[in-house]
Amino acid sequence: MIDLAALTIKSAREALKKGEFTSVDLTKACIEAIKEKDGDIHAFLEVFDDALGQAEEADKKIKAGVDLPLLGIPFALKDNITVAGHRASASSKILEGFVSPTSSTAVSKLFEAGAVILGRTNCDEFAMGASTENSAFGPTMNPRDLSRVPGGSSGGSAAAVAGDMVLVSLGSDTGGSIRQPAAFCGVVGFKPTYGRVSRSGLIAMASSLDQIGPFTKTVEDAETVYDVLRGKDPMDSTTIDDSTHAAGKEFNKTIGVPRAFFAGEGVSQAVKDNLDEAIQKFISLGYTVKDIELPNIAYALSVYYILVPAEVSSNTGRFDGVKFGLHADGKDGIEDYFKTRGAGFGKEVRRRIILGTYVLSSGYYDAYYGSALKVKDLITAELREAFKEVDLILTPTTPTPAFKFGEKSSPLDMYLADIFTVPANITGAPSLSVPNGSVSIEGKDLPLGILMTADLGREDNLFRAGKDFSGE
Ligand code: GLN
């Protein structure tokens, strides 16, 4: 019997190479674990019927001596990352019955690297949310405490890894949707620099912010997946290569801590103490940790909640009941459209469409959207200035540990869950959440994460510090 809890991508690859087990064995172990546990967790929406066939193909290659970075490794994908011939719904009713005719570039790259695509995971509808409670197919539970949320929007992908049903999964991160659930579930979550990973075939939320990235158990595994996914793609004109961002300064183990950003009451004492422990650990590892001022960073969340609805209102325009998925009949084309969108979109998506059309309307464009863009530039400049002095900016990943279902009753409360993760998205910076122990609440150990953000194109700094911190 394969012990999934004891495996990483790296150790599984070694075992596959040595013939200790096959990719079919590994894929079957994942499917068994899903059968056994996922009734309680609900991380998966579907296990693909061709997964074992893919594993057989991988085994043939392994036998023939082929060596690829992900050969034979089963992957779970967030339900907004398309795979040719398979359903993708972004956990929305509006994509009912939609089967993707093409694969996303990310998935094509996984296939080229030998991965087995196991199935798709639950998320907040169109990636809008921080708890996976906005899925049209019911919530996902946090494997560490089933009465709590796994975070979101990629909650299913985080829970699939944390629940030891798979060794690795992909999510998408527009404002924190990889890093926040990674912290809540106690796994590694990584968002690359904007443009590093192609968005082609990712069902769009806010195109100027969306990035695909991995959930793994180690920083090294996250780096392995990133090396497979990264690269310029003719299908996505926003993709970049190594030459786009200047190499910047040499890594000299310097970390900046913007204390004022997380000193407020909304941040739990356990989180503050946890970050202090992390700082001590970095110091003991020979890092220099200094306080820095980022006076405008606190506005990142407000900027985010103007830019995102604006882009959402535009991106969701294509769901008209004609081109994809659900269709509801009205008396004419216009009524079909209203009925389809009214029936197909959940509350949070509709809220953002309404907000988005408002901030883009001619009378309010300058006041809201235009101003948000200016503040975004201000924050970006502020961060880039900070990176002349420090290699990394360190904050907690989340203001609190995982919360209970229904606890965040107002949208604003839910939005605050991403206060520390959104600055990386609106500035385009790469950012990594690494587990840092847990806090005991009501008899359960709830994981906490620390968040490291680096300058544009400096994923290397994140991986170095992340590995140092995690003792890899
Ligand atoms: N929770 C944030 C939101 O609801 C982030 C979502 C994301 O990164 N996809 O917008």
Short mmCIF file of C-alpha atoms and ligand atoms in Angstrom, two decimals:
data_model
loop_
_atom_site.label_atom_id
_atom_site.label_comp_id
_atom_site.label_asym_id
_atom_site.label_seq_id
_atom_site.Cartn_x
_atom_site.Cartn_y
_atom_site.Cartn_z
CA MET A 1 0.00 0.00 0.00
CA ILE A 2 1.44 3.41 -0.98
CA ASP A 3 1.52 5.95 1.87
CA LEU A 4 0.59 9.18 0.09
CA ALA A 5 1.18 11.22 3.24
CA ALA A 6 4.86 10.27 3.20
CA LEU A 7 5.45 11.19 -0.46
CA THR A 8 6.45 14.34 -2.30
CA ILE A 9 6.88 14.78 -6.05
CA LYS A 10 10.59 14.32 -5.57
CA SER A 11 10.40 11.12 -3.53
CA ALA A 12 7.63 9.69 -5.73
CA ARG A 13 9.74 10.32 -8.84
CA GLU A 14 12.66 8.48 -7.24
CA ALA A 15 10.43 5.54 -6.28
CA LEU A 16 8.95 5.40 -9.79
CA LYS A 17 12.43 5.39 -11.32
CA LYS A 18 13.58 2.61 -9.00
CA GLY A 19 10.47 0.60 -9.79
CA GLU A 20 9.28 0.58 -6.16
CA PHE A 21 5.81 1.28 -7.52
CA THR A 22 4.31 2.24 -10.85
CA SER A 23 2.38 5.31 -11.92
CA VAL A 24 -0.70 3.08 -12.12
CA ASP A 25 -0.13 2.07 -8.46
CA LEU A 26 0.29 5.72 -7.48
CA THR A 27 -2.76 6.87 -9.43
CA LYS A 28 -4.84 4.04 -7.94
CA ALA A 29 -3.67 5.03 -4.45
CA CYS A 30 -4.91 8.59 -5.12
CA ILE A 31 -8.25 7.31 -6.42
CA GLU A 32 -8.61 5.04 -3.36
CA ALA A 33 -7.78 7.93 -1.01
CA ILE A 34 -10.38 10.09 -2.75
CA LYS A 35 -12.99 7.34 -2.35
CA GLU A 36 -12.13 6.93 1.29
CA LYS A 37 -11.83 10.58 2.37
CA ASP A 38 -13.45 12.89 -0.11
CA GLY A 39 -16.99 12.14 1.01
CA ASP A 40 -16.12 14.26 4.08
CA ILE A 41 -13.80 16.79 2.42
CA HIS A 42 -15.35 17.35 -1.03
CA ALA A 43 -12.16 18.55 -2.67
CA PHE A 44 -12.91 16.88 -6.01
CA LEU A 45 -15.68 17.56 -8.48
CA GLU A 46 -14.58 14.78 -10.80
CA VAL A 47 -11.94 12.09 -11.17
CA PHE A 48 -11.21 11.74 -14.89
CA ASP A 49 -12.03 8.35 -16.40
CA ASP A 50 -8.84 8.40 -18.47
CA ALA A 51 -6.48 8.91 -15.50
CA LEU A 52 -5.43 5.27 -15.27
CA GLY A 53 -4.91 5.15 -19.04
CA GLN A 54 -2.58 8.14 -18.77
CA ALA A 55 -0.73 6.38 -15.93
CA GLU A 56 -0.28 3.27 -18.10
CA GLU A 57 1.28 5.44 -20.79
CA ALA A 58 3.58 7.02 -18.21
CA ASP A 59 4.65 3.56 -17.00
CA LYS A 60 5.58 2.55 -20.54
CA LYS A 61 7.82 5.59 -20.79
CA ILE A 62 9.39 4.94 -17.38
CA LYS A 63 10.12 1.36 -18.44
CA ALA A 64 11.70 2.65 -21.62
CA GLY A 65 14.05 4.79 -19.52
CA VAL A 66 12.44 8.15 -20.31
CA ASP A 67 13.15 10.75 -17.64
CA LEU A 68 10.81 13.73 -17.39
CA PRO A 69 10.36 16.01 -14.37
CA LEU A 70 6.77 14.96 -13.64
CA LEU A 71 6.63 11.58 -15.33
CA GLY A 72 3.92 9.45 -13.71
CA ILE A 73 2.87 12.05 -11.11
CA PRO A 74 -0.92 12.53 -10.71
CA PHE A 75 -2.12 16.15 -10.65
CA ALA A 76 -5.41 17.63 -9.49
CA LEU A 77 -6.55 20.80 -11.28
CA LYS A 78 -8.73 23.63 -10.13
CA ASP A 79 -11.99 23.54 -12.07
CA ASN A 80 -11.08 26.67 -14.06
CA ILE A 81 -8.06 25.10 -15.84
CA THR A 82 -9.16 23.42 -19.05
CA VAL A 83 -8.25 19.96 -20.32
CA ALA A 84 -9.30 18.96 -23.86
CA GLY A 85 -12.25 16.56 -23.85
CA HIS A 86 -13.08 17.18 -20.19
CA ARG A 87 -15.60 19.24 -18.31
CA ALA A 88 -14.54 22.57 -16.80
CA SER A 89 -17.10 24.66 -14.97
CA ALA A 90 -15.26 27.14 -12.74
CA SER A 91 -17.67 25.69 -10.16
CA SER A 92 -20.49 27.62 -11.79
CA LYS A 93 -23.90 26.50 -13.01
CA ILE A 94 -23.50 28.72 -16.06
CA LEU A 95 -20.93 26.33 -17.53
CA GLU A 96 -23.23 23.33 -17.14
CA GLY A 97 -22.33 20.64 -19.64
CA PHE A 98 -19.36 22.55 -21.08
CA VAL A 99 -16.60 20.27 -22.34
CA SER A 100 -13.40 22.06 -23.27
CA PRO A 101 -12.33 21.57 -26.89
CA THR A 102 -8.73 22.49 -26.06
CA SER A 103 -6.23 22.17 -23.24
CA SER A 104 -4.79 25.13 -21.40
CA THR A 105 -1.10 25.76 -22.05
CA ALA A 106 -0.39 24.86 -18.40
CA VAL A 107 -1.97 21.44 -18.90
CA SER A 108 -0.19 20.88 -22.22
CA LYS A 109 3.07 21.56 -20.40
CA LEU A 110 2.15 19.14 -17.62
CA PHE A 111 1.43 16.48 -20.22
CA GLU A 112 4.76 17.16 -21.94
CA ALA A 113 6.47 16.74 -18.58
CA GLY A 114 4.78 13.35 -18.13
CA ALA A 115 2.12 14.23 -15.56
CA VAL A 116 -1.12 12.30 -15.14
CA ILE A 117 -4.15 14.58 -14.98
CA LEU A 118 -6.29 12.98 -12.30
CA GLY A 119 -9.30 15.24 -12.02
CA ARG A 120 -10.73 18.63 -11.20
CA THR A 121 -11.20 20.29 -7.84
CA ASN A 122 -13.84 22.47 -6.29
CA CYS A 123 -13.43 26.26 -6.06
CA ASP A 124 -15.36 29.44 -5.47
CA GLU A 125 -17.46 30.26 -8.52
CA PHE A 126 -15.19 31.79 -11.17
CA ALA A 127 -12.50 31.98 -8.47
CA MET A 128 -14.38 34.69 -6.56
CA GLY A 129 -14.14 34.07 -2.86
CA ALA A 130 -11.85 33.15 0.02
CA SER A 131 -13.57 30.08 1.47
CA THR A 132 -14.88 27.89 -1.40
CA GLU A 133 -18.37 28.53 0.02
CA ASN A 134 -19.27 30.25 -3.27
CA SER A 135 -19.06 27.05 -5.32
CA ALA A 136 -22.32 26.12 -7.04
CA PHE A 137 -21.59 22.53 -5.98
CA GLY A 138 -21.31 23.00 -2.22
CA PRO A 139 -18.30 23.85 -0.08
CA THR A 140 -15.03 22.01 0.49
CA MET A 141 -14.07 21.19 4.08
CA ASN A 142 -10.64 21.89 5.60
CA PRO A 143 -8.96 18.50 6.13
CA ARG A 144 -7.37 19.78 9.39
CA ASP A 145 -10.78 20.62 10.86
CA LEU A 146 -13.90 19.70 8.92
CA SER A 147 -15.92 22.44 10.64
CA ARG A 148 -13.71 25.06 8.99
CA VAL A 149 -13.21 26.37 5.47
CA PRO A 150 -10.13 25.37 3.47
CA GLY A 151 -9.80 28.94 2.21
CA GLY A 152 -10.40 29.95 -1.36
CA SER A 153 -10.92 30.30 -4.05
CA SER A 154 -8.74 27.24 -4.84
CA GLY A 155 -9.96 25.45 -1.69
CA GLY A 156 -10.42 22.09 -3.40
CA SER A 157 -6.86 22.07 -4.74
CA ALA A 158 -5.45 22.95 -1.30
CA ALA A 159 -7.60 20.33 0.48
CA ALA A 160 -6.68 17.65 -2.08
CA VAL A 161 -2.98 18.01 -1.16
CA ALA A 162 -3.51 18.64 2.57
CA GLY A 163 -5.90 15.66 2.75
CA ASP A 164 -3.21 13.41 1.19
CA MET A 165 -5.38 12.50 -1.77
CA VAL A 166 -2.77 13.76 -4.23
CA LEU A 167 0.82 15.05 -3.95
CA VAL A 168 0.33 18.20 -6.00
CA SER A 169 -2.39 20.33 -7.55
CA LEU A 170 -2.76 23.52 -9.52
CA GLY A 171 -4.78 26.55 -8.56
CA SER A 172 -5.14 30.10 -9.81
CA ASP A 173 -4.30 33.20 -7.83
CA THR A 174 -5.89 36.56 -8.63
CA GLY A 175 -5.78 38.02 -5.14
CA GLY A 176 -4.53 35.19 -2.99
CA SER A 177 -6.46 32.14 -4.10
CA ILE A 178 -3.43 29.85 -4.00
CA ARG A 179 -1.56 31.30 -1.04
CA GLN A 180 -4.48 31.87 1.36
CA PRO A 181 -5.92 28.31 1.09
CA ALA A 182 -2.37 26.92 1.24
CA ALA A 183 -1.91 28.71 4.59
CA PHE A 184 -5.31 27.54 5.91
CA CYS A 185 -4.58 23.92 4.98
CA GLY A 186 -0.88 23.78 5.92
CA VAL A 187 0.72 23.32 2.50
CA VAL A 188 3.01 25.34 0.22
CA GLY A 189 1.29 27.71 -2.24
CA PHE A 190 3.06 29.70 -4.91
CA LYS A 191 2.03 32.53 -7.26
CA PRO A 192 4.55 33.36 -10.00
CA THR A 193 5.34 36.84 -11.35
CA TYR A 194 2.48 38.01 -13.56
CA GLY A 195 3.10 36.69 -17.07
CA ARG A 196 5.47 33.88 -16.08
CA VAL A 197 2.81 31.20 -16.60
CA SER A 198 0.44 31.30 -19.55
CA ARG A 199 -3.21 32.04 -18.85
CA SER A 200 -4.29 30.49 -22.12
CA GLY A 201 -7.07 28.04 -21.28
CA LEU A 202 -7.53 29.36 -17.75
CA ILE A 203 -11.13 30.50 -17.37
CA ALA A 204 -10.54 34.20 -16.73
CA MET A 205 -11.46 36.05 -13.57
CA ALA A 206 -9.44 39.30 -13.74
CA SER A 207 -7.01 38.93 -16.62
CA SER A 208 -4.49 41.55 -15.48
CA LEU A 209 -3.98 39.67 -12.19
CA ASP A 210 -4.68 35.95 -12.77
CA GLN A 211 -1.76 33.52 -12.51
CA ILE A 212 -1.69 29.72 -12.33
CA GLY A 213 0.52 28.12 -9.68
CA PRO A 214 1.02 24.96 -7.64
CA PHE A 215 0.06 23.59 -4.22
CA THR A 216 2.75 21.22 -2.93
CA LYS A 217 4.16 19.84 0.30
CA THR A 218 7.65 21.27 -0.21
CA VAL A 219 9.15 24.42 -1.70
CA GLU A 220 11.35 22.26 -3.90
CA ASP A 221 8.28 20.58 -5.43
CA ALA A 222 6.73 24.00 -6.10
CA GLU A 223 9.90 25.00 -7.93
CA THR A 224 9.84 21.80 -10.00
CA VAL A 225 6.26 22.47 -11.12
CA TYR A 226 7.01 26.13 -11.80
CA ASP A 227 9.97 25.18 -14.00
CA VAL A 228 7.62 23.05 -16.08
CA LEU A 229 4.86 25.66 -16.34
CA ARG A 230 6.84 28.82 -16.94
CA GLY A 231 7.64 30.39 -20.29
CA LYS A 232 6.54 32.62 -23.10
CA ASP A 233 3.46 31.40 -24.92
CA PRO A 234 2.26 32.61 -28.33
CA MET A 235 -1.29 31.99 -27.07
CA ASP A 236 -0.94 34.58 -24.27
CA SER A 237 0.57 37.92 -25.22
CA THR A 238 1.12 38.85 -21.58
CA THR A 239 3.61 36.03 -21.02
CA ILE A 240 7.22 36.96 -20.39
CA ASP A 241 10.62 35.33 -20.31
CA ASP A 242 13.72 35.79 -18.18
CA SER A 243 14.82 38.89 -20.09
CA THR A 244 11.67 40.91 -19.30
CA HIS A 245 12.60 41.96 -15.78
CA ALA A 246 16.10 43.18 -15.04
CA ALA A 247 17.96 40.70 -12.84
CA GLY A 248 18.18 43.23 -10.01
CA LYS A 249 20.41 42.97 -7.01
CA GLU A 250 22.21 39.91 -5.76
CA PHE A 251 20.48 37.87 -3.04
CA ASN A 252 21.97 38.79 0.32
CA LYS A 253 19.52 37.27 2.79
CA THR A 254 17.74 40.51 3.64
CA ILE A 255 14.09 40.59 4.59
CA GLY A 256 11.87 43.64 5.02
CA VAL A 257 8.95 43.53 7.43
CA PRO A 258 6.22 46.19 7.00
CA ARG A 259 5.02 45.97 10.61
CA ALA A 260 2.40 48.69 10.41
CA PHE A 261 0.58 46.64 7.78
CA PHE A 262 -0.32 43.85 10.19
CA ALA A 263 -0.34 45.62 13.54
CA GLY A 264 -4.09 46.23 13.48
CA GLU A 265 -6.85 44.58 15.47
CA GLY A 266 -8.11 42.52 12.56
CA VAL A 267 -4.97 40.38 12.78
CA SER A 268 -5.16 37.68 15.44
CA GLN A 269 -2.55 37.55 18.20
CA ALA A 270 -1.70 33.98 17.22
CA VAL A 271 -0.81 35.20 13.73
CA LYS A 272 1.33 38.05 15.07
CA ASP A 273 3.18 35.69 17.44
CA ASN A 274 3.64 33.22 14.63
CA LEU A 275 5.26 35.84 12.44
CA ASP A 276 7.59 36.87 15.26
CA GLU A 277 8.68 33.24 15.55
CA ALA A 278 9.30 33.14 11.81
CA ILE A 279 11.43 36.30 12.05
CA GLN A 280 13.51 34.75 14.84
CA LYS A 281 13.99 31.65 12.74
CA PHE A 282 15.17 33.68 9.76
CA ILE A 283 17.61 35.55 12.01
CA SER A 284 18.96 32.26 13.34
CA LEU A 285 19.45 31.18 9.73
CA GLY A 286 21.71 34.18 9.15
CA TYR A 287 19.15 36.51 7.55
CA THR A 288 19.03 40.23 8.26
CA VAL A 289 15.49 41.30 9.08
CA LYS A 290 14.61 45.00 9.03
CA ASP A 291 11.48 47.02 9.50
CA ILE A 292 10.31 48.82 6.38
CA GLU A 293 7.61 51.38 5.67
CA LEU A 294 5.15 50.79 2.87
CA PRO A 295 2.67 53.61 3.53
CA ASN A 296 0.34 52.82 0.63
CA ILE A 297 0.25 49.04 0.83
CA ALA A 298 -2.87 49.12 3.00
CA TYR A 299 -4.78 50.50 0.00
CA ALA A 300 -4.01 47.45 -2.11
CA LEU A 301 -7.23 45.71 -1.10
CA SER A 302 -9.39 48.73 -2.03
CA VAL A 303 -7.63 48.97 -5.39
CA TYR A 304 -8.15 45.25 -5.91
CA TYR A 305 -11.89 45.44 -5.26
CA ILE A 306 -12.27 48.10 -7.94
CA LEU A 307 -10.03 46.57 -10.61
CA VAL A 308 -11.31 43.02 -10.13
CA PRO A 309 -15.05 43.69 -10.47
CA ALA A 310 -14.30 45.87 -13.52
CA GLU A 311 -12.45 43.02 -15.23
CA VAL A 312 -14.97 40.45 -14.02
CA SER A 313 -17.86 42.40 -15.53
CA SER A 314 -16.05 42.39 -18.85
CA ASN A 315 -14.78 38.78 -18.75
CA THR A 316 -18.15 37.28 -17.80
CA GLY A 317 -19.85 39.01 -20.76
CA ARG A 318 -19.14 35.94 -22.91
CA PHE A 319 -21.49 33.76 -20.83
CA ASP A 320 -24.59 34.61 -22.77
CA GLY A 321 -26.38 31.28 -23.04
CA VAL A 322 -25.30 30.91 -26.66
CA LYS A 323 -21.60 30.14 -26.77
CA PHE A 324 -21.06 27.99 -23.68
CA GLY A 325 -22.93 25.91 -21.14
CA LEU A 326 -26.31 26.78 -19.69
CA HIS A 327 -29.13 28.17 -21.79
CA ALA A 328 -32.47 29.36 -20.37
CA ASP A 329 -35.32 30.17 -22.75
CA GLY A 330 -37.09 33.53 -22.65
CA LYS A 331 -39.45 35.12 -25.15
CA ASP A 332 -36.61 36.61 -27.20
CA GLY A 333 -32.83 36.75 -27.35
CA ILE A 334 -32.53 39.48 -24.74
CA GLU A 335 -34.75 37.62 -22.31
CA ASP A 336 -32.76 34.40 -22.95
CA TYR A 337 -29.68 36.35 -21.93
CA PHE A 338 -31.16 37.72 -18.73
CA LYS A 339 -32.67 34.40 -17.74
CA THR A 340 -29.50 32.44 -18.46
CA ARG A 341 -27.28 34.81 -16.52
CA GLY A 342 -29.78 35.16 -13.66
CA ALA A 343 -30.04 31.38 -13.31
CA GLY A 344 -26.40 30.57 -14.02
CA PHE A 345 -24.44 33.03 -11.90
CA GLY A 346 -24.34 32.91 -8.12
CA LYS A 347 -24.66 35.87 -5.78
CA GLU A 348 -20.98 36.86 -5.51
CA VAL A 349 -20.47 36.80 -9.28
CA ARG A 350 -23.56 38.94 -9.81
CA ARG A 351 -22.40 41.35 -7.10
CA ARG A 352 -19.06 41.84 -8.86
CA ILE A 353 -20.63 42.25 -12.30
CA ILE A 354 -22.86 45.00 -10.95
CA LEU A 355 -19.99 46.70 -9.11
CA GLY A 356 -17.76 46.36 -12.14
CA THR A 357 -20.17 47.92 -14.58
CA TYR A 358 -20.64 50.74 -12.07
CA VAL A 359 -16.93 51.57 -11.68
CA LEU A 360 -16.49 51.45 -15.45
CA SER A 361 -19.55 53.58 -16.25
CA SER A 362 -18.76 56.86 -17.96
CA GLY A 363 -19.80 59.02 -15.00
CA TYR A 364 -17.69 57.13 -12.46
CA TYR A 365 -14.77 55.77 -14.47
CA ASP A 366 -12.31 58.48 -13.42
CA ALA A 367 -13.45 58.54 -9.82
CA TYR A 368 -13.11 54.79 -9.30
CA TYR A 369 -11.38 52.80 -12.02
CA GLY A 370 -9.02 55.59 -13.07
CA SER A 371 -8.07 56.36 -9.46
CA ALA A 372 -7.53 52.69 -8.65
CA LEU A 373 -5.07 52.41 -11.54
CA LYS A 374 -3.13 55.39 -10.21
CA VAL A 375 -2.93 53.97 -6.69
CA LYS A 376 -1.88 50.63 -8.14
CA ASP A 377 1.08 52.38 -9.81
CA LEU A 378 1.93 54.09 -6.56
CA ILE A 379 1.99 50.82 -4.63
CA THR A 380 4.00 49.12 -7.37
CA ALA A 381 6.61 51.89 -7.27
CA GLU A 382 6.73 51.69 -3.47
CA LEU A 383 7.38 47.95 -3.52
CA ARG A 384 10.00 48.18 -6.25
CA GLU A 385 11.80 50.82 -4.24
CA ALA A 386 11.75 48.52 -1.21
CA PHE A 387 13.29 45.72 -3.26
CA LYS A 388 16.39 47.85 -3.83
CA GLU A 389 17.07 47.34 -0.11
CA VAL A 390 15.65 43.93 0.66
CA ASP A 391 15.33 40.59 -1.16
CA LEU A 392 11.95 39.74 0.28
CA ILE A 393 9.00 41.29 2.02
CA LEU A 394 7.62 39.16 4.83
CA THR A 395 4.08 39.26 6.26
CA PRO A 396 1.64 36.68 7.57
CA THR A 397 -0.27 34.99 4.72
CA THR A 398 -3.65 35.52 6.41
CA PRO A 399 -4.93 37.69 9.26
CA THR A 400 -6.41 34.67 11.07
CA PRO A 401 -6.29 30.88 10.91
CA ALA A 402 -9.05 29.07 8.96
CA PHE A 403 -12.49 30.32 9.94
CA LYS A 404 -15.76 28.42 10.32
CA PHE A 405 -18.40 27.98 7.65
CA GLY A 406 -20.78 30.93 7.55
CA GLU A 407 -18.55 32.99 9.84
CA LYS A 408 -17.84 35.70 7.26
CA SER A 409 -21.39 36.83 6.70
CA SER A 410 -20.64 40.16 4.98
CA PRO A 411 -18.74 40.34 1.69
CA LEU A 412 -16.35 42.89 3.21
CA ASP A 413 -15.35 40.48 6.02
CA MET A 414 -14.60 37.86 3.40
CA TYR A 415 -12.61 40.33 1.28
CA LEU A 416 -10.38 41.13 4.26
CA ALA A 417 -9.14 37.52 4.29
CA ASP A 418 -6.87 38.51 1.39
CA ILE A 419 -5.44 41.72 2.79
CA PHE A 420 -1.86 40.38 2.80
CA THR A 421 -1.97 38.45 -0.45
CA VAL A 422 -3.42 41.05 -2.86
CA PRO A 423 -0.40 43.40 -2.96
CA ALA A 424 1.55 40.75 -4.91
CA ASN A 425 -1.23 40.52 -7.49
CA ILE A 426 -1.75 44.20 -8.07
CA THR A 427 2.00 44.75 -8.39
CA GLY A 428 2.60 41.57 -10.40
CA ALA A 429 5.15 40.27 -7.90
CA PRO A 430 5.90 36.59 -7.22
CA SER A 431 4.81 35.37 -3.80
CA LEU A 432 5.13 32.20 -1.77
CA SER A 433 3.23 30.95 1.28
CA VAL A 434 5.08 28.46 3.44
CA PRO A 435 3.54 26.65 6.43
CA ASN A 436 4.80 27.76 9.81
CA GLY A 437 3.36 25.53 12.48
CA SER A 438 -0.13 25.81 13.86
CA VAL A 439 -2.27 27.24 16.60
CA SER A 440 -4.51 25.05 18.73
CA ILE A 441 -8.14 26.15 18.71
CA GLU A 442 -11.00 24.06 20.11
CA GLY A 443 -8.75 21.03 20.26
CA LYS A 444 -7.64 21.24 16.63
CA ASP A 445 -4.27 22.29 15.27
CA LEU A 446 -4.98 24.97 12.70
CA PRO A 447 -2.09 25.68 10.32
CA LEU A 448 -0.63 29.15 9.79
CA GLY A 449 1.47 30.37 6.90
CA ILE A 450 4.06 33.06 6.31
CA LEU A 451 4.10 35.01 3.07
CA MET A 452 7.22 36.01 1.20
CA THR A 453 6.99 38.35 -1.75
CA ALA A 454 9.90 39.15 -4.07
CA ASP A 455 10.65 41.64 -6.81
CA LEU A 456 9.33 41.00 -10.33
CA GLY A 457 11.00 37.98 -11.88
CA ARG A 458 12.79 37.03 -8.64
CA GLU A 459 11.18 33.66 -7.97
CA ASP A 460 14.72 32.43 -7.28
CA ASN A 461 14.83 34.51 -4.08
CA LEU A 462 11.55 33.03 -2.89
CA PHE A 463 12.69 29.47 -3.47
CA ARG A 464 16.01 30.03 -1.73
CA ALA A 465 14.48 31.62 1.35
CA GLY A 466 11.55 29.20 1.34
CA LYS A 467 13.87 26.20 1.30
CA ASP A 468 16.10 27.71 3.99
CA PHE A 469 13.07 28.40 6.17
CA SER A 470 11.55 24.95 5.70
CA GLY A 471 14.89 23.18 6.21
CA GLU A 472 14.86 21.63 2.74
N1 GLN B 1 -10.51 36.06 -2.42
C1 GLN B 1 -10.15 36.92 -3.49
C2 GLN B 1 -11.37 37.29 -4.26
O1 GLN B 1 -12.42 36.87 -3.92
C3 GLN B 1 -9.12 36.27 -4.34
C4 GLN B 1 -9.64 35.40 -5.41
C5 GLN B 1 -8.59 34.79 -6.27
O2 GLN B 1 -7.39 34.95 -6.05
N2 GLN B 1 -9.04 34.12 -7.30
O3 GLN B 1 -11.31 38.00 -5.21
#
